[in-house]
Coordinates of C-alpha atoms in Angstrom, one line a residue:
Chain A
M849 CA 52.0 177.4 -36.5
T850 CA 51.2 180.3 -34.1
A851 CA 51.1 178.2 -30.9
A852 CA 53.7 180.3 -29.2
T853 CA 52.1 183.6 -30.0
P854 CA 50.3 185.2 -27.0
A855 CA 46.6 185.6 -27.4
P856 CA 45.8 189.1 -28.6
A857 CA 43.8 191.4 -26.3
P858 CA 40.1 191.2 -27.2
F859 CA 38.7 194.1 -29.2
E860 CA 36.6 196.8 -27.4
A861 CA 32.9 196.7 -28.0
E862 CA 33.2 200.1 -29.7
F863 CA 35.6 198.8 -32.2
V864 CA 33.6 195.7 -32.9
A865 CA 30.4 197.7 -33.4
A866 CA 32.0 200.3 -35.7
L867 CA 33.8 197.7 -37.8
T868 CA 30.6 195.6 -38.0
A869 CA 28.6 198.6 -39.1
M870 CA 31.2 199.5 -41.7
F871 CA 31.4 196.0 -43.0
E872 CA 27.8 195.0 -43.0
E873 CA 26.1 198.3 -43.8
R874 CA 28.4 200.9 -45.2
I875 CA 30.2 198.6 -47.7
A876 CA 27.1 198.7 -49.9
F877 CA 27.8 195.5 -51.8
N878 CA 28.3 193.5 -48.6
H879 CA 24.9 194.8 -47.5
L880 CA 23.3 193.8 -50.9
L881 CA 24.6 190.3 -50.4
G882 CA 23.6 190.2 -46.7
L883 CA 27.0 189.1 -45.6
R884 CA 27.2 188.9 -41.8
I885 CA 30.1 188.7 -39.3
D886 CA 30.1 185.9 -36.7
T887 CA 33.5 186.2 -35.1
L888 CA 36.3 188.8 -35.2
A889 CA 39.8 188.0 -33.9
A890 CA 43.3 188.8 -34.8
E891 CA 43.9 185.3 -36.0
G892 CA 40.9 185.1 -38.2
V893 CA 37.3 186.0 -38.8
S894 CA 34.1 184.1 -39.7
G895 CA 30.7 185.0 -41.1
H896 CA 27.7 183.6 -42.9
L897 CA 25.6 184.2 -45.9
A898 CA 22.0 183.1 -46.4
M899 CA 21.0 181.7 -49.8
R900 CA 18.6 183.8 -51.9
P901 CA 17.0 183.1 -55.3
E902 CA 18.8 186.0 -56.9
F903 CA 22.2 184.4 -56.0
I904 CA 21.6 181.4 -58.3
G905 CA 24.2 180.8 -60.9
H906 CA 22.8 177.6 -62.3
F907 CA 19.1 177.5 -62.5
V908 CA 18.7 173.8 -63.1
H909 CA 20.7 172.8 -60.1
Q910 CA 19.8 175.8 -57.9
R911 CA 23.6 176.3 -57.4
L912 CA 25.0 179.4 -55.9
H913 CA 26.8 181.6 -58.5
G914 CA 30.6 181.4 -58.3
G915 CA 30.7 185.2 -58.2
V916 CA 28.9 185.3 -54.9
I917 CA 31.6 183.0 -53.5
S918 CA 34.4 185.1 -54.9
A919 CA 32.8 188.4 -53.8
T920 CA 32.1 187.2 -50.2
L921 CA 35.5 185.5 -49.8
D922 CA 37.2 188.7 -51.0
A923 CA 35.2 190.7 -48.5
M924 CA 36.0 188.3 -45.6
A925 CA 39.7 188.3 -46.5
G926 CA 39.6 192.1 -46.3
L927 CA 37.9 191.9 -42.9
A928 CA 40.5 189.5 -41.6
V929 CA 43.2 191.9 -42.6
M930 CA 41.3 194.7 -40.8
A931 CA 41.1 192.6 -37.7
A932 CA 44.8 191.8 -37.8
I933 CA 45.7 195.5 -38.3
G934 CA 43.3 196.4 -35.5
A935 CA 45.0 194.0 -33.2
R936 CA 48.4 195.4 -34.0
H937 CA 47.3 198.9 -33.1
L938 CA 45.4 198.3 -29.9
D939 CA 47.2 201.3 -28.4
E940 CA 45.2 203.5 -30.7
A941 CA 41.6 204.7 -30.1
P942 CA 39.1 202.4 -31.9
L943 CA 38.1 205.0 -34.5
D944 CA 41.7 205.8 -35.3
R945 CA 42.3 202.2 -36.0
L946 CA 39.3 202.1 -38.4
R947 CA 40.8 205.1 -40.2
R948 CA 43.8 202.9 -41.1
F949 CA 41.5 200.7 -43.2
G950 CA 41.1 203.4 -45.9
K951 CA 44.6 202.5 -47.2
L952 CA 43.8 198.8 -47.6
G953 CA 43.5 197.5 -51.1
T954 CA 43.2 194.0 -52.7
I955 CA 46.2 193.2 -54.9
D956 CA 44.8 189.9 -56.2
L957 CA 42.5 187.0 -55.4
R958 CA 42.4 183.4 -56.2
I959 CA 39.4 181.2 -55.7
D960 CA 39.4 177.4 -56.0
Y961 CA 35.9 176.0 -56.5
L962 CA 35.8 172.5 -55.0
R963 CA 32.1 171.4 -55.0
P964 CA 28.8 172.8 -56.2
A965 CA 27.4 175.2 -53.6
I966 CA 23.9 174.2 -52.7
G967 CA 22.2 174.9 -49.4
E968 CA 20.3 177.5 -47.4
R969 CA 23.2 178.9 -45.5
F970 CA 27.0 179.1 -46.0
T971 CA 29.8 179.8 -43.5
L972 CA 32.9 181.7 -44.4
R973 CA 36.3 182.0 -42.7
A974 CA 39.4 184.0 -43.4
E975 CA 42.7 184.0 -41.7
V976 CA 45.8 186.2 -42.2
L977 CA 48.8 184.0 -43.0
R978 CA 51.2 186.9 -42.7
L979 CA 50.7 190.6 -41.9
G980 CA 53.8 192.5 -43.1
S981 CA 54.4 196.2 -43.0
R982 CA 53.4 196.5 -46.6
V983 CA 51.6 193.3 -47.7
A984 CA 49.1 190.9 -46.0
T985 CA 48.4 187.4 -47.3
T986 CA 45.2 185.6 -46.4
R987 CA 43.5 182.3 -46.8
M988 CA 39.8 181.8 -47.0
S989 CA 37.2 179.0 -47.0
F990 CA 33.6 178.7 -47.9
A991 CA 31.6 175.8 -46.5
D992 CA 28.0 174.6 -46.3
A993 CA 26.0 174.4 -43.1
A994 CA 27.4 170.9 -42.4
G995 CA 30.9 172.2 -42.7
K996 CA 31.7 170.6 -46.1
L997 CA 34.3 172.7 -47.8
L998 CA 32.9 174.1 -51.1
A999 CA 35.6 176.6 -52.0
T1000 CA 38.9 178.0 -50.8
G1001 CA 40.8 181.1 -51.6
S1002 CA 43.9 183.1 -51.2
S1003 CA 44.4 186.8 -51.4
A1004 CA 47.0 189.5 -51.1
Y1005 CA 46.5 193.0 -49.8
I1006 CA 48.5 196.2 -49.7
V1007 CA 48.2 197.5 -46.1
S1008 CA 49.8 200.9 -46.0
Chain B
M113 CA 48.7 184.0 -82.4
T114 CA 45.6 182.6 -84.2
A115 CA 46.1 184.6 -87.4
A116 CA 46.0 181.5 -89.5
T117 CA 42.8 180.1 -88.0
P118 CA 39.8 180.5 -90.3
A119 CA 37.1 182.8 -88.9
P120 CA 34.3 180.7 -87.3
A121 CA 30.9 180.8 -88.8
P122 CA 28.7 183.4 -87.1
F123 CA 26.2 182.2 -84.6
E124 CA 22.6 181.9 -85.6
A125 CA 20.2 184.5 -84.2
E126 CA 18.4 181.7 -82.3
F127 CA 21.6 180.7 -80.6
V128 CA 22.5 184.3 -79.7
A129 CA 19.0 185.0 -78.4
A130 CA 18.9 181.9 -76.3
L131 CA 22.4 182.3 -74.9
T132 CA 21.7 185.9 -74.1
A133 CA 18.5 185.2 -72.3
M134 CA 20.2 182.4 -70.3
F135 CA 23.1 184.6 -69.4
E136 CA 21.3 187.9 -68.7
E137 CA 18.1 186.6 -67.2
R138 CA 18.1 183.0 -66.1
I139 CA 21.5 183.2 -64.3
A140 CA 19.9 185.1 -61.5
F141 CA 23.0 186.7 -60.1
N142 CA 24.0 188.1 -63.5
H143 CA 20.5 189.6 -63.6
L144 CA 20.9 191.1 -60.2
L145 CA 24.2 192.7 -61.2
G146 CA 22.7 193.9 -64.6
L147 CA 25.6 192.4 -66.6
R148 CA 24.9 192.7 -70.3
I149 CA 26.4 191.1 -73.3
D150 CA 27.8 193.3 -76.1
T151 CA 29.5 190.9 -78.5
L152 CA 29.6 187.1 -78.8
A153 CA 32.3 185.3 -80.9
A154 CA 34.3 182.2 -80.7
E155 CA 37.5 184.1 -80.1
G156 CA 36.0 186.2 -77.3
V157 CA 33.1 188.0 -75.8
S158 CA 32.5 191.5 -74.4
G159 CA 29.9 193.1 -72.2
H160 CA 29.2 196.0 -69.9
L161 CA 28.1 196.8 -66.4
A162 CA 26.5 200.1 -65.2
M163 CA 27.6 201.4 -61.8
R164 CA 25.0 201.4 -59.0
P165 CA 25.1 202.7 -55.4
E166 CA 24.7 199.2 -54.1
F167 CA 27.9 198.1 -55.8
I168 CA 30.1 200.4 -53.7
G169 CA 32.9 198.8 -51.8
H170 CA 34.6 201.9 -50.5
F171 CA 32.1 204.5 -49.4
V172 CA 34.6 207.4 -49.1
H173 CA 36.0 207.0 -52.6
Q174 CA 32.7 205.6 -54.3
R175 CA 34.8 202.7 -55.5
L176 CA 33.3 199.6 -57.0
H177 CA 33.5 196.6 -54.7
G178 CA 36.2 194.1 -55.8
G179 CA 33.6 191.4 -55.5
V180 CA 31.6 192.9 -58.3
I181 CA 34.7 192.8 -60.5
S182 CA 35.5 189.1 -59.6
A183 CA 31.9 188.1 -60.0
T184 CA 31.4 189.7 -63.4
L185 CA 34.8 188.6 -64.8
D186 CA 34.0 185.0 -63.7
A187 CA 30.6 185.3 -65.5
M188 CA 32.2 186.7 -68.6
A189 CA 34.9 184.0 -68.7
G190 CA 32.1 181.3 -68.5
L191 CA 30.4 183.1 -71.4
A192 CA 33.5 183.0 -73.4
V193 CA 33.9 179.3 -72.9
M194 CA 30.2 178.8 -73.9
A195 CA 30.8 180.8 -77.1
A196 CA 33.9 178.7 -77.9
I197 CA 32.1 175.5 -77.3
G198 CA 29.2 176.8 -79.3
A199 CA 31.5 177.5 -82.2
R200 CA 33.0 174.0 -82.0
H201 CA 29.6 172.4 -82.4
L202 CA 28.0 174.5 -85.1
D203 CA 26.8 171.3 -86.7
E204 CA 24.4 170.8 -83.8
A205 CA 21.0 172.5 -83.4
P206 CA 21.3 175.8 -81.3
L207 CA 19.4 174.4 -78.3
D208 CA 21.5 171.2 -78.3
R209 CA 24.6 173.3 -78.0
L210 CA 23.1 175.2 -75.1
R211 CA 22.5 171.9 -73.3
R212 CA 26.3 171.3 -73.4
F213 CA 26.8 174.2 -71.0
G214 CA 25.2 172.3 -68.1
K215 CA 28.4 170.4 -67.7
L216 CA 30.6 173.5 -67.5
G217 CA 32.1 174.3 -64.2
T218 CA 34.6 176.9 -62.9
I219 CA 37.7 175.2 -61.5
D220 CA 39.4 178.3 -60.3
L221 CA 39.7 182.0 -60.8
R222 CA 42.4 184.7 -60.3
I223 CA 41.8 188.4 -60.4
D224 CA 44.5 191.1 -60.4
Y225 CA 43.2 194.4 -59.2
L226 CA 45.2 197.1 -61.0
R227 CA 43.5 200.4 -60.3
P228 CA 40.5 201.7 -58.2
A229 CA 37.3 201.1 -60.2
I230 CA 35.5 204.4 -60.3
G231 CA 33.1 205.4 -63.1
E232 CA 29.5 205.1 -64.4
R233 CA 30.0 202.2 -66.8
F234 CA 32.6 199.4 -67.1
T235 CA 33.4 197.2 -70.0
L236 CA 34.4 193.6 -69.7
R237 CA 36.1 191.2 -72.1
A238 CA 37.0 187.5 -72.0
E239 CA 38.8 185.3 -74.4
V240 CA 39.6 181.6 -74.4
L241 CA 43.3 181.0 -74.5
R242 CA 42.8 177.3 -75.1
L243 CA 39.7 175.1 -75.3
G244 CA 40.7 171.5 -74.8
S245 CA 38.6 168.4 -74.6
R246 CA 38.5 168.6 -70.9
V247 CA 39.7 172.0 -69.7
A248 CA 39.4 175.6 -71.0
T249 CA 41.6 178.5 -69.9
T250 CA 40.4 182.0 -70.2
R251 CA 41.7 185.6 -69.8
M252 CA 39.6 188.5 -68.8
S253 CA 39.8 192.2 -68.5
F254 CA 37.7 194.9 -66.8
A255 CA 38.1 198.5 -68.0
D256 CA 36.5 201.9 -67.4
A257 CA 34.6 203.8 -70.1
A258 CA 37.8 205.3 -71.4
G259 CA 39.4 201.9 -71.9
K260 CA 41.7 202.2 -68.9
L261 CA 42.5 198.7 -67.6
L262 CA 41.2 198.3 -64.0
A263 CA 41.5 194.6 -63.4
T264 CA 42.6 191.5 -65.3
G265 CA 41.8 187.8 -64.6
S266 CA 42.5 184.3 -65.5
S267 CA 40.2 181.3 -65.1
A268 CA 40.1 177.5 -65.7
Y269 CA 37.0 175.6 -66.6
I270 CA 36.1 172.0 -66.8
V271 CA 34.1 171.6 -70.0
S272 CA 32.9 168.0 -70.2
Chain C
M1213 CA 46.3 200.4 -74.3
T1214 CA 49.6 202.3 -74.2
A1215 CA 49.3 203.8 -77.6
A1216 CA 49.4 207.4 -76.3
T1217 CA 52.4 206.8 -74.0
P1218 CA 55.7 208.3 -75.4
A1219 CA 58.4 205.7 -76.0
P1220 CA 60.8 205.6 -73.1
A1221 CA 64.4 206.5 -73.6
P1222 CA 66.4 203.5 -74.5
F1223 CA 68.6 202.1 -71.7
E1224 CA 72.3 202.9 -71.6
A1225 CA 74.7 200.0 -72.6
E1226 CA 76.1 200.1 -69.1
F1227 CA 72.7 199.5 -67.5
V1228 CA 71.9 196.7 -70.0
A1229 CA 75.2 195.0 -69.4
A1230 CA 74.9 195.3 -65.6
L1231 CA 71.3 194.1 -65.5
T1232 CA 72.1 191.2 -67.9
A1233 CA 75.1 190.1 -65.8
M1234 CA 73.0 190.2 -62.7
F1235 CA 70.1 188.3 -64.2
E1236 CA 71.9 185.7 -66.2
E1237 CA 74.9 185.1 -63.9
R1238 CA 74.6 186.4 -60.4
I1239 CA 71.0 185.1 -59.8
A1240 CA 72.4 181.6 -59.5
F1241 CA 69.2 179.7 -60.3
N1242 CA 68.7 181.6 -63.5
H1243 CA 72.3 180.6 -64.4
L1244 CA 71.6 177.0 -63.6
L1245 CA 68.6 177.1 -65.9
G1246 CA 70.4 178.9 -68.6
L1247 CA 67.8 181.6 -68.9
R1248 CA 68.9 184.3 -71.3
I1249 CA 67.6 187.8 -72.0
D1250 CA 66.7 188.7 -75.6
T1251 CA 65.1 192.2 -75.3
L1252 CA 64.8 194.7 -72.5
A1253 CA 62.4 197.6 -72.6
A1254 CA 60.1 199.5 -70.2
E1255 CA 57.0 198.0 -71.8
G1256 CA 58.2 194.4 -71.6
V1257 CA 61.1 192.0 -71.8
S1258 CA 61.8 188.7 -73.7
G1259 CA 64.2 185.9 -73.3
H1260 CA 64.7 182.2 -74.2
L1261 CA 65.5 178.9 -72.7
A1262 CA 67.1 175.8 -74.3
M1263 CA 65.7 172.4 -73.5
R1264 CA 68.0 170.1 -71.6
P1265 CA 67.5 166.4 -70.5
E1266 CA 67.6 167.5 -66.8
F1267 CA 64.6 169.7 -67.3
I1268 CA 62.3 166.8 -68.2
G1269 CA 59.1 166.4 -66.1
H1270 CA 57.5 163.6 -67.9
F1271 CA 60.0 161.0 -69.1
V1272 CA 57.7 159.2 -71.5
H1273 CA 56.7 162.3 -73.4
Q1274 CA 60.0 164.2 -72.9
R1275 CA 57.9 167.1 -71.6
L1276 CA 59.4 170.1 -69.9
H1277 CA 58.8 170.1 -66.1
G1278 CA 56.1 172.5 -65.1
G1279 CA 58.4 173.9 -62.5
V1280 CA 60.9 175.0 -65.1
I1281 CA 58.0 177.0 -66.6
S1282 CA 56.9 178.6 -63.3
A1283 CA 60.5 179.3 -62.3
T1284 CA 61.5 181.0 -65.6
L1285 CA 58.2 183.0 -65.9
D1286 CA 58.7 184.2 -62.3
A1287 CA 62.2 185.3 -63.2
M1288 CA 61.1 187.0 -66.4
A1289 CA 58.3 188.9 -64.6
G1290 CA 60.8 190.2 -62.0
L1291 CA 63.0 191.3 -64.9
A1292 CA 60.1 193.1 -66.5
V1293 CA 59.5 195.0 -63.2
M1294 CA 63.2 195.9 -63.1
A1295 CA 63.1 197.3 -66.6
A1296 CA 60.0 199.3 -65.8
I1297 CA 61.6 200.7 -62.6
G1298 CA 64.8 201.3 -64.5
A1299 CA 62.8 203.3 -67.1
R1300 CA 61.1 205.4 -64.4
H1301 CA 64.4 206.5 -62.9
L1302 CA 66.5 207.2 -66.0
D1303 CA 67.7 210.4 -64.3
E1304 CA 69.7 208.2 -61.9
A1305 CA 73.1 206.6 -62.7
P1306 CA 72.7 203.1 -64.0
L1307 CA 74.2 201.4 -61.0
D1308 CA 72.0 203.5 -58.6
R1309 CA 69.0 202.1 -60.5
L1310 CA 70.2 198.6 -60.1
R1311 CA 70.4 199.1 -56.4
R1312 CA 66.7 199.7 -56.3
F1313 CA 66.1 196.1 -57.3
G1314 CA 67.2 194.9 -53.9
K1315 CA 63.8 195.9 -52.5
L1316 CA 61.9 194.0 -55.1
G1317 CA 60.0 190.9 -53.9
T1318 CA 57.5 188.6 -55.5
I1319 CA 54.1 188.7 -53.6
D1320 CA 52.6 185.9 -55.6
L1321 CA 52.5 184.0 -58.9
R1322 CA 49.9 182.3 -61.0
I1323 CA 50.8 180.0 -63.9
D1324 CA 48.2 178.6 -66.4
Y1325 CA 49.5 175.5 -68.2
L1326 CA 47.9 175.4 -71.6
R1327 CA 49.7 172.7 -73.6
P1328 CA 52.5 170.2 -73.1
A1329 CA 55.9 171.9 -73.4
I1330 CA 57.9 169.9 -75.9
G1331 CA 60.7 171.4 -78.0
E1332 CA 64.3 172.4 -78.2
R1333 CA 63.9 176.0 -77.4
F1334 CA 61.3 178.1 -75.7
T1335 CA 60.6 181.9 -75.7
L1336 CA 59.4 183.9 -72.8
R1337 CA 57.8 187.3 -72.5
A1338 CA 56.8 189.4 -69.6
E1339 CA 55.1 192.8 -69.5
V1340 CA 54.2 195.1 -66.6
L1341 CA 50.4 195.8 -66.6
R1342 CA 50.8 198.4 -64.0
L1343 CA 53.8 199.8 -62.0
G1344 CA 52.5 201.6 -59.0
S1345 CA 54.5 203.2 -56.2
R1346 CA 54.1 200.1 -54.0
V1347 CA 52.9 197.2 -56.2
A1348 CA 53.6 196.0 -59.8
T1349 CA 51.5 193.6 -61.7
T1350 CA 52.9 191.6 -64.6
R1351 CA 51.7 189.2 -67.3
M1352 CA 53.9 186.5 -68.8
S1353 CA 53.9 184.0 -71.6
F1354 CA 55.9 180.9 -72.5
A1355 CA 55.8 179.7 -76.1
D1356 CA 57.6 177.2 -78.3
A1357 CA 59.9 178.0 -81.1
A1358 CA 56.9 178.3 -83.5
G1359 CA 55.2 180.8 -81.3
K1360 CA 52.6 178.5 -79.9
L1361 CA 51.5 179.5 -76.5
L1362 CA 52.3 176.8 -73.9
A1363 CA 51.7 178.7 -70.6
T1364 CA 50.7 182.1 -69.3
G1365 CA 51.2 183.7 -66.0
S1366 CA 50.4 186.6 -63.8
S1367 CA 52.4 187.9 -60.9
A1368 CA 52.4 190.7 -58.3
Y1369 CA 55.5 192.4 -56.9
I1370 CA 56.2 194.7 -54.0
V1371 CA 58.5 197.4 -55.4
S1372 CA 59.6 199.6 -52.5
Chain D
M175 CA 37.1 168.2 -41.9
T176 CA 37.6 164.5 -42.8
A177 CA 37.6 163.2 -39.3
A178 CA 34.9 160.7 -40.1
T179 CA 36.7 159.2 -43.1
P180 CA 38.3 155.8 -42.4
A181 CA 42.1 155.7 -42.6
P182 CA 43.2 154.5 -46.1
A183 CA 45.0 151.2 -46.3
P184 CA 48.8 151.8 -46.2
F185 CA 50.6 151.6 -49.5
E186 CA 52.5 148.5 -50.4
A187 CA 56.3 148.7 -50.2
E188 CA 56.4 148.0 -54.0
F189 CA 54.2 151.0 -54.7
V190 CA 56.2 153.3 -52.4
A191 CA 59.5 152.2 -53.9
A192 CA 58.3 152.6 -57.5
L193 CA 56.6 156.0 -56.9
T194 CA 59.7 157.2 -55.1
A195 CA 62.0 156.1 -57.9
M196 CA 59.8 157.8 -60.4
F197 CA 59.5 161.0 -58.5
E198 CA 63.0 161.4 -57.2
E199 CA 64.9 159.9 -60.2
R200 CA 63.0 159.6 -63.4
I201 CA 61.4 163.1 -63.2
A202 CA 64.7 164.6 -64.2
F203 CA 64.0 168.1 -62.9
N204 CA 63.1 166.8 -59.4
H205 CA 66.4 164.9 -59.5
L206 CA 68.3 168.1 -60.5
L207 CA 66.7 169.9 -57.5
G208 CA 67.3 167.0 -55.1
L209 CA 63.7 167.0 -54.0
R210 CA 63.1 164.0 -51.6
I211 CA 60.0 162.4 -50.3
D212 CA 59.5 162.0 -46.6
T213 CA 56.0 160.7 -46.2
L214 CA 53.4 159.4 -48.6
A215 CA 49.7 159.1 -47.6
A216 CA 46.3 159.5 -49.2
E217 CA 45.7 162.6 -47.2
G218 CA 48.9 164.3 -47.9
V219 CA 52.6 164.0 -48.7
S220 CA 55.8 165.7 -47.3
G221 CA 59.3 166.1 -48.5
H222 CA 62.4 168.2 -48.1
L223 CA 64.9 170.1 -50.1
A224 CA 68.5 171.0 -49.2
M225 CA 69.8 174.5 -50.0
R226 CA 72.5 174.7 -52.6
P227 CA 74.5 177.7 -53.9
E228 CA 73.0 177.3 -57.3
F229 CA 69.5 177.8 -55.9
I230 CA 70.2 181.4 -54.9
G231 CA 67.8 184.0 -56.2
H232 CA 69.2 187.0 -54.3
F233 CA 72.9 186.9 -54.0
V234 CA 73.1 189.7 -51.3
H235 CA 70.7 188.0 -48.9
Q236 CA 71.5 184.4 -50.0
R237 CA 67.8 183.9 -50.5
L238 CA 66.3 180.9 -52.2
H239 CA 65.0 181.7 -55.7
G240 CA 61.2 181.9 -55.9
G241 CA 61.3 179.6 -58.8
V242 CA 62.8 176.8 -56.7
I243 CA 59.8 177.2 -54.4
S244 CA 57.2 177.2 -57.2
A245 CA 58.9 174.3 -59.0
T246 CA 59.1 172.1 -55.9
L247 CA 55.6 173.0 -54.6
D248 CA 54.2 172.1 -58.0
A249 CA 56.1 168.8 -57.9
M250 CA 54.8 168.0 -54.4
A251 CA 51.2 168.9 -55.3
G252 CA 51.5 166.4 -58.2
L253 CA 52.8 163.8 -55.8
A254 CA 49.9 164.4 -53.5
V255 CA 47.5 163.8 -56.3
M256 CA 49.3 160.6 -57.2
A257 CA 49.1 159.4 -53.7
A258 CA 45.3 160.2 -53.5
I259 CA 44.7 158.4 -56.8
G260 CA 46.9 155.5 -55.7
A261 CA 44.8 155.2 -52.5
R262 CA 41.6 155.2 -54.5
H263 CA 42.7 152.3 -56.6
L264 CA 44.2 150.0 -54.0
D265 CA 42.5 147.1 -55.7
E266 CA 44.8 147.4 -58.7
A267 CA 48.4 146.1 -58.9
P268 CA 50.9 148.7 -57.8
L269 CA 52.4 149.2 -61.3
D270 CA 48.9 149.5 -62.8
R271 CA 48.3 152.4 -60.4
L272 CA 51.5 154.0 -61.5
R273 CA 50.4 153.9 -65.1
R274 CA 47.4 156.1 -64.2
F275 CA 49.7 159.0 -63.5
G276 CA 50.6 159.4 -67.1
K277 CA 47.3 161.2 -67.6
L278 CA 47.9 163.6 -64.8
G279 CA 48.5 167.2 -65.9
T280 CA 48.8 170.5 -64.0
I281 CA 46.1 172.9 -65.0
D282 CA 47.4 175.9 -63.0
L283 CA 49.4 176.9 -60.0
R284 CA 49.3 179.7 -57.5
I285 CA 52.2 180.5 -55.1
D286 CA 52.0 183.0 -52.3
Y287 CA 55.4 184.1 -51.1
L288 CA 55.2 185.0 -47.4
R289 CA 58.8 185.4 -46.1
P290 CA 62.3 185.3 -47.5
A291 CA 63.5 181.7 -47.8
I292 CA 66.8 181.5 -46.0
G293 CA 68.2 178.3 -44.5
E294 CA 70.0 175.0 -45.0
R295 CA 66.9 172.8 -45.4
F296 CA 63.3 173.3 -46.3
T297 CA 60.3 171.1 -45.7
L298 CA 57.4 170.8 -48.1
R299 CA 53.9 169.5 -47.7
A300 CA 50.9 169.0 -50.0
E301 CA 47.4 167.8 -49.4
V302 CA 44.5 167.1 -51.8
L303 CA 41.5 169.3 -50.9
R304 CA 39.4 167.4 -53.3
L305 CA 39.9 164.5 -55.7
G306 CA 37.1 164.5 -58.2
S307 CA 36.7 162.2 -61.2
R308 CA 38.1 164.9 -63.5
V309 CA 39.9 167.5 -61.4
A310 CA 42.0 167.5 -58.2
T311 CA 42.7 170.6 -56.1
T312 CA 45.6 170.7 -53.8
R313 CA 47.2 173.0 -51.2
M314 CA 50.9 173.2 -50.5
S315 CA 53.2 174.7 -48.0
F316 CA 56.9 175.5 -47.9
A317 CA 58.6 176.0 -44.5
D318 CA 62.0 176.4 -43.0
A319 CA 63.7 173.8 -40.7
A320 CA 62.0 175.5 -37.7
G321 CA 58.6 175.1 -39.2
K322 CA 58.1 178.8 -40.1
L323 CA 55.9 179.1 -43.1
L324 CA 57.7 180.7 -46.0
A325 CA 55.3 180.1 -48.9
T326 CA 51.9 178.5 -49.6
G327 CA 50.3 177.4 -52.8
S328 CA 47.3 176.1 -54.5
S329 CA 47.1 174.0 -57.6
A330 CA 44.5 172.3 -59.9
Y331 CA 45.2 169.0 -61.8
I332 CA 43.4 167.2 -64.5
V333 CA 43.3 163.6 -63.4
S334 CA 41.8 161.5 -66.2

């Protein structure tokens, strides 16, 4: 779909470090969950989550709680929007770009649960389907370590 | 809409105690969040959540993370389905009814974020719009201590 | 929830007539479906739809096509947002208010199908849960002539 | 994601003809909209829709009504589930497989509107993300003739 789009300039180390610190540390609930960023690009972001006993939703099956899935996919979708906005404003200083994220707000979220989430480690992806001047729409996925799709999502954000 | 429906028999103390223990303690992620049940009835359930620093999603505004909202509304919706199933099988022993909940699974979830969630304590409600033989559909709400609506949701469950 | 809110001034006949003509006639697909307005207020709107053979989705059961439900609930939600915007700008001339609706766009839509839609006439309602400066969130319902709830929905709109 | 899955046996001409007749003719609302099937496979289906004046949602911009998008994506998602079920039961006679579709019901639907839908012809796709024994989850897309993505969707179905 975006084959003809030129590859965006890579982010500066300063921007990546500041965005990572904000996402993984300063957003306290992301820190509580231990959600970590793996890749950051304008077209999409990825991350991972390690299973913990306190994330269990179904004690008999040792299944991950659906709320951990919805919370982390919501967070990853927001990160994808930040990366897309960051790429659109590469002319600005890194910290000025970060300041733009203060206006970002989730409008709504949909999660489709496909399969029971059982495993030691999960991988998350989010991509921006469209970044408009007012609204961004994202798609997300949650998979196990073998790449099996466990949940998908869709989310809308207000961006300015 | 259900004005003509006879009020369901109240749940036995044994059922309430067992369901509460399961929901608040044994579902580990609910326990981590500190989600507590306030009322349990066939027509709907309510509960509350106390704000904590580690639930923050936006450090500047001290706003609750959207993922805490989606996770707790998902959990409350599941509880509402359990209460509705429990009321449909009042002829069974309390613990037999609890065993039915093992088959319950979230199909999908939608959350609409209406206003920034700021406060010390939040109240949550969920009601079952329809409990079929295969699928249950729920509606949820998340409000602040003054009753202002902060988020709403909708969820579908497979029940057997 | 809105008990303390003063009742909005009623709309002028000119506004009602112009909005009705736009909704029922000039929005061609609403006209094709025969969707009609019953009430128009800032807090919510209602309307109805008559069953027709060409709306059938399941020929064996003579069930209404789900797409007629999603299409008409989407339309009613948009109408509810127009009424809410209209009520917010009662200081403007009716036709100036109508001009504001050109900026309105659906961000997304969720429909929950509760029961098979069988009947001669259906009633639709939509209310605005929140009208912000940028985004409006609505809730909708689709019922049969006896008031039985057949489907519910939720929708987000960009308003400016 | 499904690279290792063997390609399903192609459908018999009799099955394709019967499913096409049912979808394009006997589902009256699909016929009213003129929705046509282009491809039918277990992994996904595609179709197209020609613009008509009566499908207009916004008379100034000649934009397609959002309800046409939601209605046709819902229909395509149902078709994708039928194809996936059909492929799972290739051992049955074609018409026996068709009879299975009577139990199919949409649980819910989400549509994300990305861009104004303007054009003479639109292409629709739907794929089944997971076909379980009870629930199927699908993803859909709606594009213009140039392949530009105008809307996406997600839907859940009860299958037995």
